[in-house]
mmCIF file of C-alpha atoms in Angstrom:
data_model
loop_
_atom_site.group_PDB
_atom_site.id
_atom_site.type_symbol
_atom_site.label_atom_id
_atom_site.label_comp_id
_atom_site.label_asym_id
_atom_site.label_seq_id
_atom_site.Cartn_x
_atom_site.Cartn_y
_atom_site.Cartn_z
ATOM 1 C CA UNK A 251 10.186 38.159 7.145
ATOM 2 C CA UNK A 252 7.819 40.409 5.192
ATOM 3 C CA UNK A 253 5.895 43.363 6.576
ATOM 4 C CA UNK A 254 2.428 42.564 7.840
ATOM 5 C CA UNK A 255 -0.490 44.917 8.521
ATOM 6 C CA UNK A 256 -3.213 43.992 10.979
ATOM 7 C CA UNK A 257 -6.426 45.896 11.748
ATOM 8 C CA UNK A 258 -7.403 46.054 15.399
ATOM 9 C CA UNK A 259 -10.657 46.992 17.111
ATOM 10 C CA UNK A 260 -9.244 48.500 20.313
ATOM 11 C CA UNK A 261 -12.708 49.177 21.738
ATOM 12 C CA UNK A 262 -13.871 45.563 21.461
ATOM 13 C CA UNK A 263 -14.324 43.389 24.534
ATOM 14 C CA UNK A 264 -15.344 44.113 28.097
ATOM 15 C CA UNK A 265 -12.351 46.322 28.938
ATOM 16 C CA UNK A 266 -11.432 48.100 25.695
ATOM 17 C CA UNK A 267 -8.110 49.962 25.331
ATOM 18 C CA UNK A 268 -6.774 49.162 28.808
ATOM 19 C CA UNK A 269 -6.515 45.517 27.654
ATOM 20 C CA UNK A 270 -6.203 45.699 23.870
ATOM 21 C CA UNK A 271 -3.413 48.283 23.676
ATOM 22 C CA UNK A 272 -1.032 46.665 26.214
ATOM 23 C CA UNK A 273 -1.701 43.374 24.385
ATOM 24 C CA UNK A 274 -0.885 45.098 21.101
ATOM 25 C CA UNK A 275 2.366 46.332 22.635
ATOM 26 C CA UNK A 276 3.377 42.730 23.400
ATOM 27 C CA UNK A 277 2.602 41.744 19.813
ATOM 28 C CA UNK A 278 4.596 44.669 18.374
ATOM 29 C CA UNK A 279 7.542 43.711 20.565
ATOM 30 C CA UNK A 280 7.328 40.097 19.418
ATOM 31 C CA UNK A 281 6.848 40.931 15.722
ATOM 32 C CA UNK A 282 9.209 43.691 14.501
ATOM 33 C CA UNK A 283 7.661 43.664 10.997
ATOM 34 C CA UNK A 284 4.125 44.178 12.278
ATOM 35 C CA UNK A 285 2.182 47.378 11.603
ATOM 36 C CA UNK A 286 -1.302 48.035 12.940
ATOM 37 C CA UNK A 287 -4.302 50.123 11.948
ATOM 38 C CA UNK A 288 -6.109 50.688 15.252
ATOM 39 C CA UNK A 289 -9.713 51.870 15.439
ATOM 40 C CA UNK A 290 -11.119 53.402 18.602
ATOM 41 C CA UNK A 291 -12.052 56.426 20.641
ATOM 42 C CA UNK A 292 -9.015 58.712 20.912
ATOM 43 C CA UNK A 293 -9.967 60.023 24.371
ATOM 44 C CA UNK A 294 -9.929 56.474 25.774
ATOM 45 C CA UNK A 295 -7.153 55.049 23.599
ATOM 46 C CA UNK A 296 -4.412 57.635 23.132
ATOM 47 C CA UNK A 297 -3.337 57.791 26.818
ATOM 48 C CA UNK A 298 -2.456 54.083 26.561
ATOM 49 C CA UNK A 299 -0.789 54.435 23.153
ATOM 50 C CA UNK A 300 1.339 57.356 24.371
ATOM 51 C CA UNK A 301 2.739 55.112 27.111
ATOM 52 C CA UNK A 302 4.206 52.753 24.505
ATOM 53 C CA UNK A 303 7.792 52.992 23.287
ATOM 54 C CA UNK A 304 8.171 55.514 20.462
ATOM 55 C CA UNK A 305 9.250 52.799 18.026
ATOM 56 C CA UNK A 306 5.957 50.963 18.654
ATOM 57 C CA UNK A 307 3.892 54.137 18.372
ATOM 58 C CA UNK A 308 5.385 54.727 14.908
ATOM 59 C CA UNK A 309 3.993 51.374 13.755
ATOM 60 C CA UNK A 310 0.442 52.203 14.871
ATOM 61 C CA UNK A 311 -1.863 54.135 12.549
ATOM 62 C CA UNK A 312 -4.672 55.256 14.822
ATOM 63 C CA UNK A 313 -8.120 56.012 13.398
ATOM 64 C CA UNK A 314 -10.520 57.844 15.679
ATOM 65 C CA UNK A 315 -14.146 56.827 15.939
ATOM 66 C CA UNK A 316 -16.427 57.935 18.713
ATOM 67 C CA UNK A 317 -18.760 55.024 18.029
ATOM 68 C CA UNK A 318 -18.545 51.532 19.496
ATOM 69 C CA UNK A 319 -21.159 48.790 19.805
ATOM 70 C CA UNK A 320 -22.305 47.232 23.054
ATOM 71 C CA UNK A 321 -21.295 43.563 22.945
ATOM 72 C CA UNK A 322 -24.649 42.556 24.422
ATOM 73 C CA UNK A 323 -26.886 44.178 21.790
ATOM 74 C CA UNK A 324 -29.106 41.821 19.738
ATOM 75 C CA UNK A 325 -27.643 41.068 16.316
ATOM 76 C CA UNK A 326 -30.066 43.025 14.116
ATOM 77 C CA UNK A 327 -29.941 46.086 16.365
ATOM 78 C CA UNK A 328 -26.145 45.973 16.453
ATOM 79 C CA UNK A 329 -25.993 45.605 12.660
ATOM 80 C CA UNK A 330 -28.224 48.637 12.127
ATOM 81 C CA UNK A 331 -26.044 50.732 14.434
ATOM 82 C CA UNK A 332 -22.695 49.469 13.154
ATOM 83 C CA UNK A 333 -21.878 52.152 10.571
ATOM 84 C CA UNK A 334 -18.859 54.139 11.697
ATOM 85 C CA UNK A 335 -18.191 51.848 14.669
ATOM 86 C CA UNK A 336 -14.737 50.541 15.519
ATOM 87 C CA UNK A 337 -15.713 46.934 14.781
ATOM 88 C CA UNK A 338 -17.130 47.735 11.329
ATOM 89 C CA UNK A 339 -14.226 50.001 10.353
ATOM 90 C CA UNK A 340 -11.811 47.266 11.393
ATOM 91 C CA UNK A 341 -13.457 44.760 9.044
ATOM 92 C CA UNK A 342 -13.835 47.334 6.266
ATOM 93 C CA UNK A 343 -10.089 47.978 6.325
ATOM 94 C CA UNK A 344 -9.546 44.280 5.574
ATOM 95 C CA UNK A 345 -12.227 44.221 2.867
ATOM 96 C CA UNK A 346 -10.591 47.260 1.217
ATOM 97 C CA UNK A 347 -7.154 45.608 1.252
ATOM 98 C CA UNK A 348 -5.602 48.031 3.741
ATOM 99 C CA UNK A 349 -4.915 45.218 6.232
ATOM 100 C CA UNK A 350 -4.311 41.493 5.741
ATOM 101 C CA UNK A 351 -6.418 40.466 8.715
ATOM 102 C CA UNK A 352 -8.168 41.777 11.805
ATOM 103 C CA UNK A 353 -8.837 41.053 15.469
ATOM 104 C CA UNK A 354 -11.785 42.134 17.604
ATOM 105 C CA UNK A 355 -13.244 41.186 20.958
ATOM 106 C CA UNK A 356 -16.572 42.826 20.166
ATOM 107 C CA UNK A 357 -20.068 41.448 19.620
ATOM 108 C CA UNK A 358 -19.611 37.932 18.195
ATOM 109 C CA UNK A 359 -22.756 37.912 16.085
ATOM 110 C CA UNK A 360 -22.014 41.347 14.672
ATOM 111 C CA UNK A 361 -18.401 40.469 13.866
ATOM 112 C CA UNK A 362 -19.486 37.331 12.012
ATOM 113 C CA UNK A 363 -22.351 39.118 10.257
ATOM 114 C CA UNK A 364 -20.196 42.006 9.080
ATOM 115 C CA UNK A 365 -17.345 39.727 8.033
ATOM 116 C CA UNK A 366 -19.671 37.566 5.938
ATOM 117 C CA UNK A 367 -21.244 40.705 4.460
ATOM 118 C CA UNK A 368 -18.058 42.611 3.659
ATOM 119 C CA UNK A 369 -15.415 39.937 2.999
ATOM 120 C CA UNK A 370 -15.750 37.406 0.195
ATOM 121 C CA UNK A 371 -16.274 33.744 0.931
ATOM 122 C CA UNK A 372 -13.797 31.289 -0.523
ATOM 123 C CA UNK A 373 -15.016 29.415 -3.620
ATOM 124 C CA UNK A 374 -16.984 26.237 -2.795
ATOM 125 C CA UNK A 375 -17.709 27.400 0.761
ATOM 126 C CA UNK A 376 -21.308 28.191 1.670
ATOM 127 C CA UNK A 377 -20.682 29.555 5.168
ATOM 128 C CA UNK A 378 -17.590 30.235 7.276
ATOM 129 C CA UNK A 379 -16.986 28.268 10.451
ATOM 130 C CA UNK A 380 -15.692 29.698 13.731
ATOM 131 C CA UNK A 381 -12.506 27.710 14.258
ATOM 132 C CA UNK A 382 -9.988 27.457 17.072
ATOM 133 C CA UNK A 383 -7.145 25.320 18.355
ATOM 134 C CA UNK A 384 -8.127 23.619 21.594
ATOM 135 C CA UNK A 385 -5.432 22.232 23.910
ATOM 136 C CA UNK A 386 -5.193 18.604 24.957
ATOM 137 C CA UNK A 387 -3.752 16.900 28.014
ATOM 138 C CA UNK A 388 -0.574 15.819 26.211
ATOM 139 C CA UNK A 389 0.311 19.421 25.357
ATOM 140 C CA UNK A 390 -0.719 19.242 21.700
ATOM 141 C CA UNK A 391 -3.648 20.980 20.010
ATOM 142 C CA UNK A 392 -6.756 19.944 18.109
ATOM 143 C CA UNK A 393 -8.622 21.966 15.484
ATOM 144 C CA UNK A 394 -12.311 22.367 16.344
ATOM 145 C CA UNK A 395 -15.032 23.797 14.109
ATOM 146 C CA UNK A 396 -17.731 25.137 14.091
ATOM 147 C CA UNK A 397 -17.736 26.942 17.455
ATOM 148 C CA UNK A 398 -20.754 29.168 16.988
ATOM 149 C CA UNK A 399 -21.006 30.697 13.524
ATOM 150 C CA UNK A 400 -23.706 28.264 12.387
ATOM 151 C CA UNK A 401 -26.204 27.060 14.978
ATOM 152 C CA UNK A 402 -27.402 24.431 12.510
ATOM 153 C CA UNK A 403 -25.311 22.657 9.891
ATOM 154 C CA UNK A 404 -26.498 20.126 7.327
ATOM 155 C CA UNK A 405 -24.308 17.356 5.965
ATOM 156 C CA UNK A 406 -23.032 19.554 3.118
ATOM 157 C CA UNK A 407 -21.770 22.180 5.556
ATOM 158 C CA UNK A 408 -20.248 19.561 7.857
ATOM 159 C CA UNK A 409 -18.366 18.116 4.878
ATOM 160 C CA UNK A 410 -17.033 21.565 4.013
ATOM 161 C CA UNK A 411 -15.963 22.066 7.633
ATOM 162 C CA UNK A 412 -14.123 18.730 7.539
ATOM 163 C CA UNK A 413 -12.286 19.730 4.361
ATOM 164 C CA UNK A 414 -11.294 23.131 5.759
ATOM 165 C CA UNK A 415 -10.311 21.657 9.112
ATOM 166 C CA UNK A 416 -8.140 19.079 7.374
ATOM 167 C CA UNK A 417 -6.162 21.751 5.496
ATOM 168 C CA UNK A 418 -6.005 23.998 8.569
ATOM 169 C CA UNK A 419 -4.538 21.152 10.665
ATOM 170 C CA UNK A 420 -1.981 20.325 7.988
ATOM 171 C CA UNK A 421 -0.676 23.885 8.076
ATOM 172 C CA UNK A 422 -1.166 25.059 11.660
ATOM 173 C CA UNK A 423 -0.415 21.727 13.365
ATOM 174 C CA UNK A 424 2.037 20.468 10.709
ATOM 175 C CA UNK A 425 0.081 17.224 10.363
ATOM 176 C CA UNK A 426 0.616 15.132 7.226
ATOM 177 C CA UNK A 427 -2.640 13.138 7.391
ATOM 178 C CA UNK A 428 -4.756 14.707 10.153
ATOM 179 C CA UNK A 429 -7.253 12.495 11.966
ATOM 180 C CA UNK A 430 -10.813 13.796 11.660
ATOM 181 C CA UNK A 431 -13.820 13.021 13.873
ATOM 182 C CA UNK A 432 -17.439 14.140 14.145
ATOM 183 C CA UNK A 433 -18.660 15.261 17.570
ATOM 184 C CA UNK A 434 -21.657 13.127 18.515
ATOM 185 C CA UNK A 435 -23.596 11.790 21.509
ATOM 186 C CA UNK A 436 -22.180 8.314 20.951
ATOM 187 C CA UNK A 437 -19.794 6.367 18.730
ATOM 188 C CA UNK A 438 -22.392 3.932 17.368
ATOM 189 C CA UNK A 439 -23.397 4.329 13.706
ATOM 190 C CA UNK A 440 -27.064 4.879 14.536
ATOM 191 C CA UNK A 441 -26.422 7.739 17.016
ATOM 192 C CA UNK A 442 -26.915 11.450 16.351
ATOM 193 C CA UNK A 443 -28.915 13.634 13.990
ATOM 194 C CA UNK A 444 -29.613 12.691 10.399
ATOM 195 C CA UNK A 445 -27.051 15.292 9.254
ATOM 196 C CA UNK A 446 -24.349 13.698 11.408
ATOM 197 C CA UNK A 447 -25.187 10.219 10.167
ATOM 198 C CA UNK A 448 -25.177 11.371 6.544
ATOM 199 C CA UNK A 449 -21.817 13.131 7.000
ATOM 200 C CA UNK A 450 -20.442 10.039 8.709
ATOM 201 C CA UNK A 451 -21.288 7.855 5.707
ATOM 202 C CA UNK A 452 -19.938 10.380 3.201
ATOM 203 C CA UNK A 453 -16.679 10.954 5.069
ATOM 204 C CA UNK A 454 -15.987 7.230 5.187
ATOM 205 C CA UNK A 455 -15.859 7.220 1.371
ATOM 206 C CA UNK A 456 -13.242 9.976 1.016
ATOM 207 C CA UNK A 457 -9.748 8.548 0.748
ATOM 208 C CA UNK A 458 -7.961 11.890 1.021
ATOM 209 C CA UNK A 459 -9.424 12.443 4.513
ATOM 210 C CA UNK A 460 -8.260 10.414 7.492
ATOM 211 C CA UNK A 461 -11.716 10.033 8.977
ATOM 212 C CA UNK A 462 -11.851 8.238 12.339
ATOM 213 C CA UNK A 463 -15.604 8.239 13.044
ATOM 214 C CA UNK A 464 -17.565 9.774 15.919
ATOM 215 C CA UNK A 465 -16.074 11.223 19.093
ATOM 216 C CA UNK A 466 -17.926 11.983 22.328
ATOM 217 C CA UNK A 467 -17.613 15.120 24.443
ATOM 218 C CA UNK A 468 -15.709 13.428 27.270
ATOM 219 C CA UNK A 469 -12.786 12.660 24.910
ATOM 220 C CA UNK A 470 -12.171 16.155 23.531
ATOM 221 C CA UNK A 471 -8.997 16.715 25.575
ATOM 222 C CA UNK A 472 -7.506 13.261 24.985
ATOM 223 C CA UNK A 473 -5.975 14.030 21.571
ATOM 224 C CA UNK A 474 -7.721 11.090 19.912
ATOM 225 C CA UNK A 475 -8.155 13.209 16.788
ATOM 226 C CA UNK A 476 -6.603 16.264 15.149
ATOM 227 C CA UNK A 477 -9.826 17.819 13.816
ATOM 228 C CA UNK A 478 -13.215 17.840 15.557
ATOM 229 C CA UNK A 479 -16.156 18.746 13.315
ATOM 230 C CA UNK A 480 -19.549 19.822 14.659
ATOM 231 C CA UNK A 481 -22.362 22.322 14.232
ATOM 232 C CA UNK A 482 -21.950 25.701 15.937
ATOM 233 C CA UNK A 483 -24.510 24.996 18.654
ATOM 234 C CA UNK A 484 -22.810 21.832 19.904
ATOM 235 C CA UNK A 485 -19.323 23.229 19.423
ATOM 236 C CA UNK A 486 -19.982 26.424 21.367
ATOM 237 C CA UNK A 487 -21.452 24.550 24.320
ATOM 238 C CA UNK A 488 -18.604 22.028 24.326
ATOM 239 C CA UNK A 489 -15.901 24.699 24.160
ATOM 240 C CA UNK A 490 -17.368 26.869 26.908
ATOM 241 C CA UNK A 491 -17.834 23.836 29.131
ATOM 242 C CA UNK A 492 -14.166 22.922 28.699
ATOM 243 C CA UNK A 493 -13.032 26.496 29.324
ATOM 244 C CA UNK A 494 -15.178 26.874 32.424
ATOM 245 C CA UNK A 495 -14.008 23.584 33.905
ATOM 246 C CA UNK A 496 -10.343 24.410 33.282
ATOM 247 C CA UNK A 497 -10.619 27.918 34.761
ATOM 248 C CA UNK A 498 -12.464 26.711 37.839
ATOM 249 C CA UNK A 499 -9.937 23.977 38.553
ATOM 250 C CA UNK A 500 -6.986 26.322 38.036
ATOM 251 C CA UNK A 501 -8.646 28.822 40.341
ATOM 252 C CA UNK A 502 -9.088 26.133 42.981
ATOM 253 C CA UNK A 503 -5.374 25.320 42.977
ATOM 254 C CA UNK A 504 -4.209 28.936 42.915
ATOM 255 C CA UNK A 505 -6.592 30.421 45.458
ATOM 256 C CA UNK A 506 -4.444 30.248 48.578
ATOM 257 C CA UNK A 507 -4.052 33.880 49.601
ATOM 258 C CA UNK A 508 -7.760 34.275 50.366
ATOM 259 C CA UNK A 509 -7.737 31.362 52.789
ATOM 260 C CA UNK A 510 -7.065 32.794 56.221
ATOM 261 C CA UNK A 511 -7.271 29.587 58.199
ATOM 262 C CA UNK A 512 -3.843 27.940 58.474
ATOM 263 C CA UNK A 513 -5.328 24.447 58.302
ATOM 264 C CA UNK A 514 -7.123 25.198 55.073
ATOM 265 C CA UNK A 515 -3.944 26.593 53.563
ATOM 266 C CA UNK A 516 -2.042 23.477 54.547
ATOM 267 C CA UNK A 517 -4.695 21.198 53.051
ATOM 268 C CA UNK A 518 -4.712 23.129 49.801
ATOM 269 C CA UNK A 519 -0.895 23.048 49.595
ATOM 270 C CA UNK A 520 -0.961 19.301 50.195
ATOM 271 C CA UNK A 521 -3.483 18.858 47.379
ATOM 272 C CA UNK A 522 -1.233 20.843 45.065
ATOM 273 C CA UNK A 523 1.656 18.524 45.868
ATOM 274 C CA UNK A 524 -0.413 15.378 45.368
ATOM 275 C CA UNK A 525 -1.953 16.551 42.098
ATOM 276 C CA UNK A 526 1.039 18.521 40.838
ATOM 277 C CA UNK A 527 1.306 16.543 37.600
ATOM 278 C CA UNK A 528 -2.373 17.109 36.821
ATOM 279 C CA UNK A 529 -2.083 20.768 37.803
ATOM 280 C CA UNK A 530 0.708 21.196 35.259
ATOM 281 C CA UNK A 531 -1.493 19.619 32.599
ATOM 282 C CA UNK A 532 -4.326 21.969 33.518
ATOM 283 C CA UNK A 533 -1.968 24.898 33.044
ATOM 284 C CA UNK A 534 -1.353 23.648 29.501
ATOM 285 C CA UNK A 535 -5.072 23.874 28.733
ATOM 286 C CA UNK A 536 -5.440 27.335 30.277
ATOM 287 C CA UNK A 537 -7.956 29.053 27.946
ATOM 288 C CA UNK A 538 -5.957 32.312 28.004
ATOM 289 C CA UNK A 539 -3.223 30.644 25.971
ATOM 290 C CA UNK A 540 -5.695 29.518 23.339
ATOM 291 C CA UNK A 541 -7.786 32.669 23.015
ATOM 292 C CA UNK A 542 -8.973 33.526 19.546
ATOM 293 C CA UNK A 543 -11.243 31.859 17.012
ATOM 294 C CA UNK A 544 -11.016 32.511 13.287
ATOM 295 C CA UNK A 545 -13.840 32.666 10.751
ATOM 296 C CA UNK A 546 -12.473 29.973 8.475
ATOM 297 C CA UNK A 547 -13.808 30.064 4.935
ATOM 298 C CA UNK A 548 -13.371 33.796 4.294
ATOM 299 C CA UNK A 549 -10.832 35.182 1.822
ATOM 300 C CA UNK A 550 -9.061 37.075 4.641
ATOM 301 C CA UNK A 551 -8.187 36.346 8.264
ATOM 302 C CA UNK A 552 -10.784 37.488 10.814
ATOM 303 C CA UNK A 553 -10.156 36.545 14.460
ATOM 304 C CA UNK A 554 -12.609 36.868 17.337
ATOM 305 C CA UNK A 555 -11.196 37.256 20.842
ATOM 306 C CA UNK A 556 -13.136 36.509 24.007
ATOM 307 C CA UNK A 557 -14.809 39.663 25.238
ATOM 308 C CA UNK A 558 -13.498 39.071 28.748
ATOM 309 C CA UNK A 559 -9.904 38.433 27.643
ATOM 310 C CA UNK A 560 -7.056 39.756 29.766
ATOM 311 C CA UNK A 561 -3.878 41.256 28.294
ATOM 312 C CA UNK A 562 -2.132 37.936 27.724
ATOM 313 C CA UNK A 563 -5.229 36.309 26.260
ATOM 314 C CA UNK A 564 -5.801 39.159 23.799
ATOM 315 C CA UNK A 565 -2.119 39.035 22.860
ATOM 316 C CA UNK A 566 -2.534 35.345 21.983
ATOM 317 C CA UNK A 567 -5.513 36.233 19.766
ATOM 318 C CA UNK A 568 -3.333 38.729 17.890
ATOM 319 C CA UNK A 569 -0.595 36.120 17.522
ATOM 320 C CA UNK A 570 -3.165 33.634 16.245
ATOM 321 C CA UNK A 571 -4.159 36.066 13.490
ATOM 322 C CA UNK A 572 -0.531 36.820 12.610
ATOM 323 C CA UNK A 573 0.300 33.122 12.327
ATOM 324 C CA UNK A 574 -2.584 32.531 9.914
ATOM 325 C CA UNK A 575 -1.645 35.506 7.765
ATOM 326 C CA UNK A 576 1.979 34.402 7.596
ATOM 327 C CA UNK A 577 0.885 30.869 6.681
ATOM 328 C CA UNK A 578 -1.505 32.206 4.001
ATOM 329 C CA UNK A 579 -4.365 30.136 5.405
ATOM 330 C CA UNK A 580 -7.205 31.505 3.202
ATOM 331 C CA UNK A 581 -5.221 31.038 -0.033
ATOM 332 C CA UNK A 582 -4.100 27.521 0.886
ATOM 333 C CA UNK A 583 -7.616 26.452 1.857
ATOM 334 C CA UNK A 584 -8.882 27.809 -1.453
ATOM 335 C CA UNK A 585 -6.212 25.861 -3.329
ATOM 336 C CA UNK A 586 -6.945 22.698 -1.376
ATOM 337 C CA UNK A 587 -10.688 22.914 -1.975
ATOM 338 C CA UNK A 588 -10.349 23.610 -5.703
ATOM 339 C CA UNK A 589 -12.143 20.897 -7.624
ATOM 340 C CA UNK A 590 -13.484 18.994 -4.601
ATOM 341 C CA UNK A 591 -17.056 20.284 -4.866
#
């Protein structure tokens, strides 16, 4: 195992260092060859870092910045105020070659804007796509892109997403000939936008892609495909709908301590017994375990964590970045795309 350096925005997200640093500790424990350049406010961050084992502290290079960006600021305002902020310094460290990848839970639009501005796109890629692994009911995962980087995507972009998703699934899911589908409002050939219909016809002609056709939103968790391609608007809505439904159902099954009435407790326990098998499947699609979306199409690994991530969820985002760096995802996508466009 070779040494790996990751840049981390410890101020990013709703909770900052009290979540990101304990999550970092889990990652350092799991990955003995990991070193981290951490950017944040020393007054808020160092008390948490000093609680870590000395061996872990020695693998953290902390860079103080008093400036962080409110995750809810409009994009242009956030971009203007970004100089010297923890999120910008994190991305700059990757652009300057000091780190092989980065993780932040900060402003999504700002992270994507800065990454596209500071880190080179791969050849033959017009725009990066926010990409994640979504769980399915049989315990396996599906690659889904775009999840919000591009609100609109024409057929050329959708084709590029399909190509990148195909390579990503081969490496991250160890699939030999990944199945690919386009997210649409129906499976009929005449359904969807003109860009979807054009992409559908073009994908059918490509022998190196295992294109399956259209897939509807109610089948996303059924593992009928290995790669789901869509524009960022549709993908973001679909993903957040799945996450919200899963969290609400898990909460329903777990919420027993707040029920004071004995009868209600008994009814809830009975439901857990009856639907135990389905409850176990819901645990497999717990969004915390699949936190982290990468900007696929950049020459380095950039991972966005949910702003509201807890310690375990942010740890999974760090692991997601590490896995992509170790698998040399940007380089392999570049090699795979060479000559296709």
